[in-house]
Amino acid sequence: MSLISLEDVWVEKGKIKVLSGIWLEVERGEFLLVLGPTGAGKSTLLRVLHMDERPTRGRVLVDGKVAKFGGREVALWRRRVGMIFQDFKLLPDRDVLENVAFALYVTGMGRRDARRRALEALASVNMAHRRHDMPYVLSGGEQQKVAIARALVHGPELLLADEPTGNLDREAAEDVLQLIERVHREGTAVVLATHMWELAGRWPFRKVLLEGGRVREG
């Protein structure tokens, strides 16, 4: 049984068909690379997988059960999923440790336990020494590492990565990709969306091509 699957999913914005009849399964522990040009619908696809975006038509199934996109159901699913973005989305008025701990505060975890787990997550990405720094003093690569720690702090089953190296230089991008590879080796399913076609040759994992809102296996 798939962790999450999409059945004939359409997302329409007015007259624009952003996703058109998507059929896709994400298995537990797999690494899925979603390749496509800018504007192909990759971010929208990941938002559907994260339940940020409700399809116009079609079904989303979690553990084989049809998702209704109710408030509690969405909240429970997001506790099983981590997400990282091209533009990091760190809170500018909180230091590094609080940025990571915040992901646990919203689940109701107490401050002491949340900060302890946040520090452990930062240590796992070699950023514990920057825990008291504000995001604006960090490099792009360091900000993305903090974002990865935030995505992983609650031990997700699935990591969604939306163009995670898009704003990084080559060295920082390599560090981030190696971190994502390690996360996958440790058993977390990964869906990575990118326009960087050269990544297709980096991994032997399953690939799908997304273009014009439609998916085909690579």
Backbone as numpy.savetxt, mean C-alpha at the origin, in Angstrom:
# Nx Ny Nz CAx CAy CAz Cx Cy Cz
-8.44 -20.07 -1.22 -9.28 -18.87 -1.22 -8.40 -17.62 -1.22
-8.71 -16.68 -2.10 -7.92 -15.46 -2.21 -8.11 -14.58 -0.98
-7.08 -13.78 -0.68 -7.20 -12.80 0.39 -8.24 -11.74 0.00
-8.12 -11.22 -1.20 -9.09 -10.27 -1.73 -9.18 -10.45 -3.23
-10.36 -10.30 -3.77 -10.53 -10.44 -5.21 -11.55 -9.43 -5.72
-11.37 -9.04 -6.97 -12.28 -8.12 -7.64 -12.96 -8.87 -8.78
-14.26 -8.72 -8.87 -15.03 -9.40 -9.91 -15.79 -8.37 -10.73
-15.35 -8.20 -11.97 -16.01 -7.28 -12.91 -16.21 -5.90 -12.29
-15.12 -5.36 -11.76 -15.18 -4.07 -11.06 -15.03 -2.91 -12.05
-15.95 -1.99 -11.95 -15.92 -0.75 -12.73 -15.89 0.43 -11.77
-15.09 1.43 -12.10 -15.13 2.71 -11.38 -15.30 3.80 -12.43
-16.37 4.54 -12.30 -16.68 5.60 -13.26 -16.75 6.94 -12.55
-16.13 7.95 -13.15 -16.18 9.32 -12.65 -16.88 10.16 -13.71
-18.16 10.36 -13.51 -18.94 11.01 -14.56 -18.98 10.12 -15.78
-18.52 10.64 -16.90 -18.50 9.86 -18.14 -17.19 9.11 -18.35
-16.25 9.29 -17.42 -14.93 8.67 -17.56 -14.92 7.31 -16.88
-14.52 6.29 -17.60 -14.38 4.95 -17.04 -12.93 4.79 -16.58
-12.70 4.91 -15.27 -11.35 4.82 -14.71 -10.90 3.36 -14.66
-11.77 2.48 -14.22 -11.54 1.03 -14.27 -12.70 0.39 -15.02
-12.37 -0.56 -15.88 -13.39 -1.14 -16.77 -13.37 -2.66 -16.70
-14.25 -3.22 -15.89 -14.41 -4.67 -15.85 -13.20 -5.41 -15.34
-12.68 -5.00 -14.18 -11.47 -5.60 -13.62 -11.79 -6.92 -12.92
-11.07 -7.95 -13.30 -11.07 -9.24 -12.59 -9.66 -9.45 -12.06
-9.53 -9.58 -10.74 -8.19 -9.67 -10.15 -8.27 -10.39 -8.82
-7.32 -11.29 -8.58 -7.23 -11.97 -7.29 -5.86 -11.70 -6.68
-5.84 -11.47 -5.39 -4.60 -11.33 -4.64 -4.55 -12.46 -3.62
-3.55 -13.31 -3.77 -3.43 -14.47 -2.88 -2.62 -14.11 -1.64
-2.84 -14.86 -0.59 -2.07 -14.66 0.64 -0.58 -14.87 0.37
0.22 -13.92 0.80 1.67 -14.06 0.71 2.27 -13.83 -0.65
1.48 -13.49 -1.67 2.05 -13.31 -3.00 2.58 -11.89 -3.19
3.37 -11.71 -4.23 3.85 -10.40 -4.66 3.28 -10.16 -6.06
2.46 -9.14 -6.18 1.82 -8.82 -7.45 2.30 -7.44 -7.90
2.84 -7.38 -9.10 3.32 -6.13 -9.68 2.28 -5.64 -10.68
1.77 -4.43 -10.46 0.80 -3.81 -11.37 1.53 -2.74 -12.17
1.70 -2.98 -13.46 2.43 -2.07 -14.34 1.46 -1.29 -15.22
1.78 -0.03 -15.44 0.94 0.76 -16.34 1.40 2.20 -16.39
1.09 2.89 -17.46 1.49 4.29 -17.59 0.72 5.18 -16.62
1.21 6.40 -16.45 0.49 7.38 -15.65 -0.92 7.57 -16.21
-1.90 7.57 -15.32 -3.28 7.75 -15.74 -4.00 6.47 -16.13
-3.33 5.33 -15.93 -3.94 4.06 -16.32 -5.01 3.58 -15.35
-5.02 4.13 -14.13 -5.98 3.69 -13.12 -5.36 2.92 -11.98
-4.01 2.94 -11.89 -3.34 2.15 -10.86 -3.71 2.61 -9.45
-3.70 3.91 -9.22 -4.03 4.42 -7.89 -5.47 4.09 -7.52
-6.37 4.19 -8.47 -7.76 3.85 -8.21 -7.91 2.38 -7.88
-7.18 1.53 -8.59 -7.21 0.10 -8.31 -6.77 -0.17 -6.87
-5.69 0.46 -6.44 -5.22 0.26 -5.07 -6.21 0.81 -4.05
-6.87 1.91 -4.38 -7.87 2.45 -3.45 -9.06 1.49 -3.31
-9.42 0.82 -4.39 -10.47 -0.19 -4.30 -10.02 -1.34 -3.40
-8.78 -1.79 -3.58 -8.25 -2.87 -2.75 -8.16 -2.46 -1.28
-7.97 -1.18 -1.02 -7.89 -0.66 0.35 -9.27 -0.30 0.90
-10.28 -0.41 0.06 -11.65 -0.01 0.38 -11.77 1.48 0.65
-10.93 2.27 0.02 -11.11 3.72 0.02 -12.09 4.14 -1.08
-12.21 3.30 -2.09 -13.02 3.62 -3.27 -14.03 2.50 -3.47
-15.28 2.87 -3.48 -16.33 1.87 -3.71 -16.60 1.77 -5.21
-16.56 0.57 -5.77 -16.80 0.44 -7.21 -18.18 0.93 -7.62
-18.25 1.45 -8.82 -19.55 1.81 -9.40 -20.37 0.56 -9.67
-19.68 -0.48 -10.14 -20.29 -1.78 -10.41 -19.29 -2.87 -10.06
-19.78 -4.08 -9.91 -18.90 -5.21 -9.63 -18.82 -5.52 -8.14
-18.04 -6.56 -7.83 -17.97 -7.04 -6.45 -16.52 -7.10 -5.98
-16.35 -6.81 -4.69 -15.08 -7.01 -3.99 -15.32 -8.10 -2.96
-14.48 -9.14 -2.97 -14.62 -10.24 -2.02 -13.39 -10.29 -1.13
-13.61 -10.37 0.16 -12.55 -10.53 1.15 -12.73 -11.89 1.81
-11.70 -12.72 1.74 -11.79 -14.08 2.28 -12.99 -14.82 1.69
-13.29 -14.53 0.42 -14.37 -15.21 -0.26 -15.76 -14.67 0.00
-15.87 -13.63 0.84 -17.17 -13.06 1.18 -17.31 -11.68 0.54
-18.49 -11.40 0.01 -18.72 -10.13 -0.67 -18.65 -8.98 0.33
-17.83 -7.98 0.02 -17.70 -6.81 0.88 -18.85 -5.85 0.61
-19.44 -5.34 1.70 -20.56 -4.39 1.58 -20.10 -2.95 1.74
-18.83 -2.76 2.10 -18.26 -1.43 2.31 -18.95 -0.68 3.45
-19.43 -1.43 4.45 -19.96 -0.81 5.66 -18.83 -0.27 6.52
-19.14 0.66 7.41 -18.11 1.32 8.20 -17.26 0.37 9.01
-17.88 -0.54 9.76 -17.12 -1.47 10.59 -16.32 -2.44 9.73
-16.92 -2.91 8.65 -16.24 -3.84 7.75 -14.99 -3.20 7.15
-15.11 -1.95 6.72 -13.97 -1.23 6.15 -12.89 -1.05 7.20
-13.28 -0.66 8.42 -12.30 -0.45 9.49 -11.54 -1.74 9.80
-12.25 -2.86 9.87 -11.60 -4.14 10.16 -10.65 -4.54 9.03
-11.05 -4.29 7.78 -10.18 -4.63 6.66 -8.91 -3.79 6.68
-9.04 -2.52 6.96 -7.86 -1.65 6.94 -6.87 -1.98 8.04
-7.33 -2.66 9.07 -6.39 -3.13 10.09 -5.54 -4.28 9.56
-5.98 -4.88 8.46 -5.25 -5.99 7.86 -4.37 -5.54 6.69
-4.45 -4.25 6.38 -3.77 -3.72 5.19 -2.92 -2.52 5.57
-1.71 -2.44 4.97 -0.89 -1.25 5.08 -0.76 -0.63 3.70
-0.60 0.70 3.65 -0.51 1.36 2.36 0.57 2.42 2.39
1.38 2.46 1.31 2.39 3.51 1.17 2.16 4.21 -0.17
2.52 5.50 -0.17 2.19 6.37 -1.29 3.44 7.01 -1.88
3.31 7.51 -3.09 4.42 8.19 -3.75 4.82 9.44 -2.98
3.84 10.16 -2.42 4.12 11.43 -1.75 4.14 11.31 -0.22
4.33 10.10 0.28 4.60 9.79 1.69 3.40 10.01 2.62
2.74 11.17 2.52 1.57 11.50 3.34 1.87 11.44 4.84
3.02 11.96 5.24 3.33 12.08 6.66 2.65 13.33 7.23
2.37 13.29 8.53 1.75 14.43 9.20 2.83 15.46 9.51
2.75 16.66 8.95 3.86 17.62 9.08 4.06 18.17 10.48
3.02 18.10 11.33 3.11 18.69 12.66 3.44 17.66 13.74
3.80 16.45 13.34 4.16 15.39 14.30 5.53 14.85 13.95
6.29 14.48 14.99 7.61 13.92 14.72 7.48 12.51 14.15
8.61 11.94 13.81 8.64 10.63 13.15 7.94 9.56 13.99
8.27 9.51 15.28 7.68 8.48 16.14 6.16 8.63 16.21
5.69 9.86 16.34 4.25 10.09 16.43 3.54 9.80 15.10
4.23 10.03 13.99 3.64 9.69 12.69 3.33 8.21 12.61
4.25 7.39 13.11 4.04 5.95 13.05 3.04 5.50 14.11
3.17 6.05 15.31 2.26 5.67 16.39 0.82 6.06 16.09
0.63 7.12 15.32 -0.73 7.60 15.03 -1.57 6.51 14.37
-0.93 5.67 13.56 -1.66 4.58 12.90 -2.25 3.60 13.91
-1.68 3.56 15.11 -2.20 2.69 16.16 -3.18 3.43 17.07
-2.95 4.72 17.26 -3.91 5.50 18.06 -5.32 5.37 17.50
-5.43 5.41 16.17 -6.77 5.40 15.56 -7.47 4.05 15.74
-6.71 3.02 16.13 -7.33 1.72 16.41 -7.72 1.60 17.88
-7.39 2.62 18.68 -7.73 2.60 20.09 -6.60 2.17 21.01
-5.42 1.91 20.46 -4.29 1.49 21.29 -3.81 2.66 22.14
-3.42 2.37 23.37 -2.91 3.38 24.28 -1.57 3.95 23.82
-1.26 5.16 24.31 -0.08 5.88 23.85 1.21 5.11 24.12
1.34 4.55 25.30 2.59 3.88 25.66 2.85 2.68 24.75
1.85 1.82 24.58 2.02 0.64 23.73 2.22 1.04 22.27
1.49 2.06 21.84 1.61 2.49 20.45 3.00 3.03 20.15
3.54 3.81 21.06 4.88 4.37 20.84 5.95 3.28 20.90
5.75 2.29 21.75 6.71 1.17 21.81 6.71 0.41 20.49
5.52 0.11 19.98 5.45 -0.62 18.71 5.94 0.24 17.55
5.68 1.53 17.62 6.16 2.43 16.57 7.68 2.45 16.54
8.30 2.46 17.70 9.76 2.45 17.76 10.31 1.15 17.18
9.66 0.04 17.46 10.09 -1.24 16.89 9.97 -1.21 15.36
8.88 -0.65 14.86 8.70 -0.56 13.41 9.76 0.33 12.78
10.09 1.44 13.43 11.13 2.32 12.91 12.49 1.62 12.92
12.75 0.85 13.97 14.02 0.10 14.02 14.10 -0.89 12.87
12.97 -1.46 12.47 12.98 -2.46 11.40 13.33 -1.86 10.05
13.18 -0.53 9.91 13.55 0.14 8.65 14.75 1.06 8.86
15.47 0.84 9.96 16.69 1.60 10.27 16.44 3.10 10.40
15.33 3.45 11.04 15.01 4.86 11.23 14.73 5.22 12.69
15.04 4.32 13.61 14.78 4.61 15.03 15.57 5.83 15.51
16.76 6.03 14.95 17.59 7.16 15.39 17.03 8.51 14.95
16.04 8.51 14.07 15.43 9.77 13.62 14.04 9.98 14.24
13.73 9.23 15.29 12.37 9.22 15.81 11.87 10.57 16.32
12.77 11.44 16.76 12.34 12.74 17.29 12.39 13.84 16.24
12.80 13.51 15.03 12.88 14.52 13.97 11.51 14.77 13.35
11.35 15.96 12.81 10.13 16.29 12.07 10.30 15.86 10.61
9.22 15.55 9.93 9.33 15.06 8.55 10.08 15.99 7.61
9.96 17.30 7.80 10.55 18.23 6.83 12.07 18.21 6.82
12.70 17.65 7.87 14.17 17.60 7.87 14.69 16.31 7.25
13.81 15.40 6.88 14.22 14.12 6.31 14.33 14.20 4.80
15.19 13.36 4.24 15.25 13.22 2.79 14.02 12.46 2.30
13.82 12.45 0.99 12.69 11.71 0.44 12.76 10.23 0.78
13.95 9.65 0.68 14.10 8.24 1.01 13.80 7.95 2.46
14.24 8.85 3.35 13.96 8.67 4.78 12.47 8.82 5.07
11.82 9.76 4.42 10.38 9.90 4.62 9.63 8.65 4.16
10.08 8.06 3.05 9.40 6.86 2.58 9.63 5.69 3.54
10.81 5.62 4.15 11.05 4.57 5.14 10.12 4.73 6.34
9.92 5.97 6.77 8.98 6.22 7.86 7.57 5.80 7.44
7.20 6.11 6.21 5.89 5.72 5.71 5.73 4.20 5.68
6.81 3.49 5.35 6.76 2.03 5.36 6.58 1.52 6.79
7.32 2.12 7.73 7.16 1.73 9.13 5.72 1.94 9.59
5.13 3.07 9.20 3.74 3.35 9.56 2.80 2.30 8.96
3.06 1.89 7.72 2.21 0.91 7.06 2.33 -0.47 7.69
3.48 -0.75 8.30 3.74 -2.09 8.83 3.52 -2.21 10.33
3.30 -1.09 11.01 3.33 -1.11 12.47 2.25 -2.01 13.07
1.15 -2.22 12.36 0.07 -3.06 12.90 0.12 -4.48 12.35
1.24 -4.85 11.70 1.40 -6.22 11.23 0.41 -6.63 10.17
0.31 -5.90 9.05 -0.71 -6.19 8.04 -0.45 -7.49 7.28
-1.52 -8.06 6.75 -1.41 -9.22 5.87 -1.09 -8.80 4.44
-1.43 -7.56 4.10 -1.29 -7.06 2.74 -0.69 -5.67 2.77
0.34 -5.45 1.94 0.94 -4.13 1.78 0.64 -3.64 0.37
0.00 -2.48 0.27 -0.28 -1.84 -1.01 0.71 -0.70 -1.19
1.44 -0.70 -2.29 2.47 0.31 -2.54 2.16 1.02 -3.85
1.82 2.30 -3.75 1.42 3.10 -4.92 2.60 3.97 -5.36
3.29 3.55 -6.42 4.45 4.28 -6.93 5.41 4.63 -5.79
5.87 3.65 -5.01 6.63 3.97 -3.79 8.00 4.57 -4.04
8.52 4.46 -5.26 9.84 5.03 -5.55 9.75 6.19 -6.53
8.55 6.64 -6.83 8.37 7.64 -7.88 9.06 8.96 -7.63
9.22 9.36 -6.36 9.83 10.65 -6.05 11.23 10.52 -5.48
11.86 9.37 -5.66 13.15 9.10 -5.02 14.27 8.99 -6.04
15.49 9.32 -5.58 16.65 9.09 -6.44 16.97 7.60 -6.47
17.91 7.23 -7.31 18.17 5.81 -7.55 18.57 5.07 -6.27
19.45 5.66 -5.47 19.92 5.00 -4.26 18.80 4.83 -3.25
18.03 5.89 -3.03 16.92 5.81 -2.09 15.86 4.82 -2.58
15.61 4.81 -3.88 14.64 3.89 -4.45 15.06 2.44 -4.21
16.34 2.16 -4.37 16.84 0.81 -4.15 16.64 0.39 -2.69
16.91 1.30 -1.76 16.70 0.99 -0.34 15.24 0.63 -0.07
14.33 1.40 -0.65 12.91 1.17 -0.43 12.47 -0.16 -1.05
12.95 -0.45 -2.25 12.59 -1.72 -2.89 13.10 -2.91 -2.10
14.29 -2.79 -1.54 14.82 -3.88 -0.73 14.00 -4.08 0.54
13.53 -2.99 1.12 12.66 -3.11 2.29 11.36 -3.83 1.94
10.78 -3.48 0.80 9.54 -4.12 0.38 9.77 -5.60 0.09
10.90 -5.93 -0.52 11.25 -7.33 -0.76 11.34 -8.09 0.55
11.95 -7.48 1.56 12.09 -8.14 2.86 10.73 -8.38 3.50
9.87 -7.38 3.41 8.51 -7.52 3.95 7.81 -8.72 3.31
7.96 -8.87 2.01 7.35 -10.00 1.32 7.96 -11.32 1.76
9.27 -11.36 1.90 9.92 -12.61 2.35 9.42 -13.02 3.73
9.04 -12.07 4.53 8.56 -12.37 5.88 7.09 -12.79 5.90
6.46 -12.86 4.71 5.14 -13.45 4.63 3.99 -12.52 4.30
4.27 -11.24 4.14 3.22 -10.28 3.83 2.96 -10.25 2.32
1.70 -10.29 1.93 1.36 -10.11 0.51 1.63 -8.66 0.13
2.11 -8.46 -1.10 2.44 -7.12 -1.59 1.79 -6.91 -2.95
1.14 -5.77 -3.12 0.70 -5.31 -4.44 1.40 -3.98 -4.68
2.29 -3.96 -5.66 3.07 -2.76 -5.96 2.68 -2.24 -7.33
2.21 -1.00 -7.38 1.81 -0.37 -8.64 2.87 0.62 -9.07
3.28 0.56 -10.33 4.34 1.43 -10.82 4.24 1.64 -12.32
4.77 2.77 -12.77 4.91 3.02 -14.21 6.32 2.65 -14.68
7.17 2.19 -13.75 8.58 1.91 -14.06 8.69 0.49 -14.62
8.69 0.40 -15.94 8.67 -0.91 -16.60 9.91 -1.74 -16.30
11.02 -1.07 -15.94 12.24 -1.83 -15.66 12.09 -2.74 -14.44
11.12 -2.46 -13.57 10.92 -3.33 -12.42 10.36 -4.69 -12.81
9.78 -4.78 -14.00 9.24 -6.06 -14.46 10.33 -7.12 -14.55
11.55 -6.69 -14.87 12.65 -7.63 -14.99 13.37 -7.89 -13.69
13.02 -7.15 -12.65 13.70 -7.31 -11.36 13.23 -8.55 -10.61
11.94 -8.87 -10.73 11.35 -9.92 -9.92 10.69 -10.99 -10.80
10.68 -12.23 -10.33 9.99 -13.30 -11.06 8.52 -13.41 -10.69
8.02 -12.42 -9.96 6.66 -12.50 -9.44 5.62 -12.26 -10.53
4.39 -12.54 -10.18 3.26 -12.32 -11.09 3.11 -10.84 -11.43
2.78 -10.59 -12.68 2.63 -9.21 -13.16 1.31 -9.08 -13.92
0.68 -7.92 -13.75 -0.47 -7.58 -14.58 -0.22 -6.20 -15.19
-0.75 -6.01 -16.37 -0.65 -4.73 -17.06 -1.99 -4.02 -16.98
-1.96 -2.76 -16.59 -3.17 -1.95 -16.50 -3.05 -0.78 -17.46
-3.95 -0.72 -18.40 -3.91 0.35 -19.39 -5.33 0.66 -19.83
-5.65 1.94 -19.84 -7.01 2.33 -20.21 -8.07 1.75 -19.29
-7.68 1.51 -18.04 -8.63 0.99 -17.07 -8.88 -0.49 -17.15
-8.13 -1.20 -18.01 -8.32 -2.65 -18.17 -7.05 -3.40 -17.79
-7.24 -4.59 -17.24 -6.12 -5.41 -16.78 -5.92 -6.59 -17.71
-4.65 -6.90 -17.96 -4.32 -8.19 -18.58 -3.07 -8.72 -17.93
-2.99 -10.03 -17.85 -1.83 -10.67 -17.24 -0.60 -10.42 -18.09
0.53 -10.13 -17.40 1.77 -9.86 -18.12 2.54 -11.12 -18.41
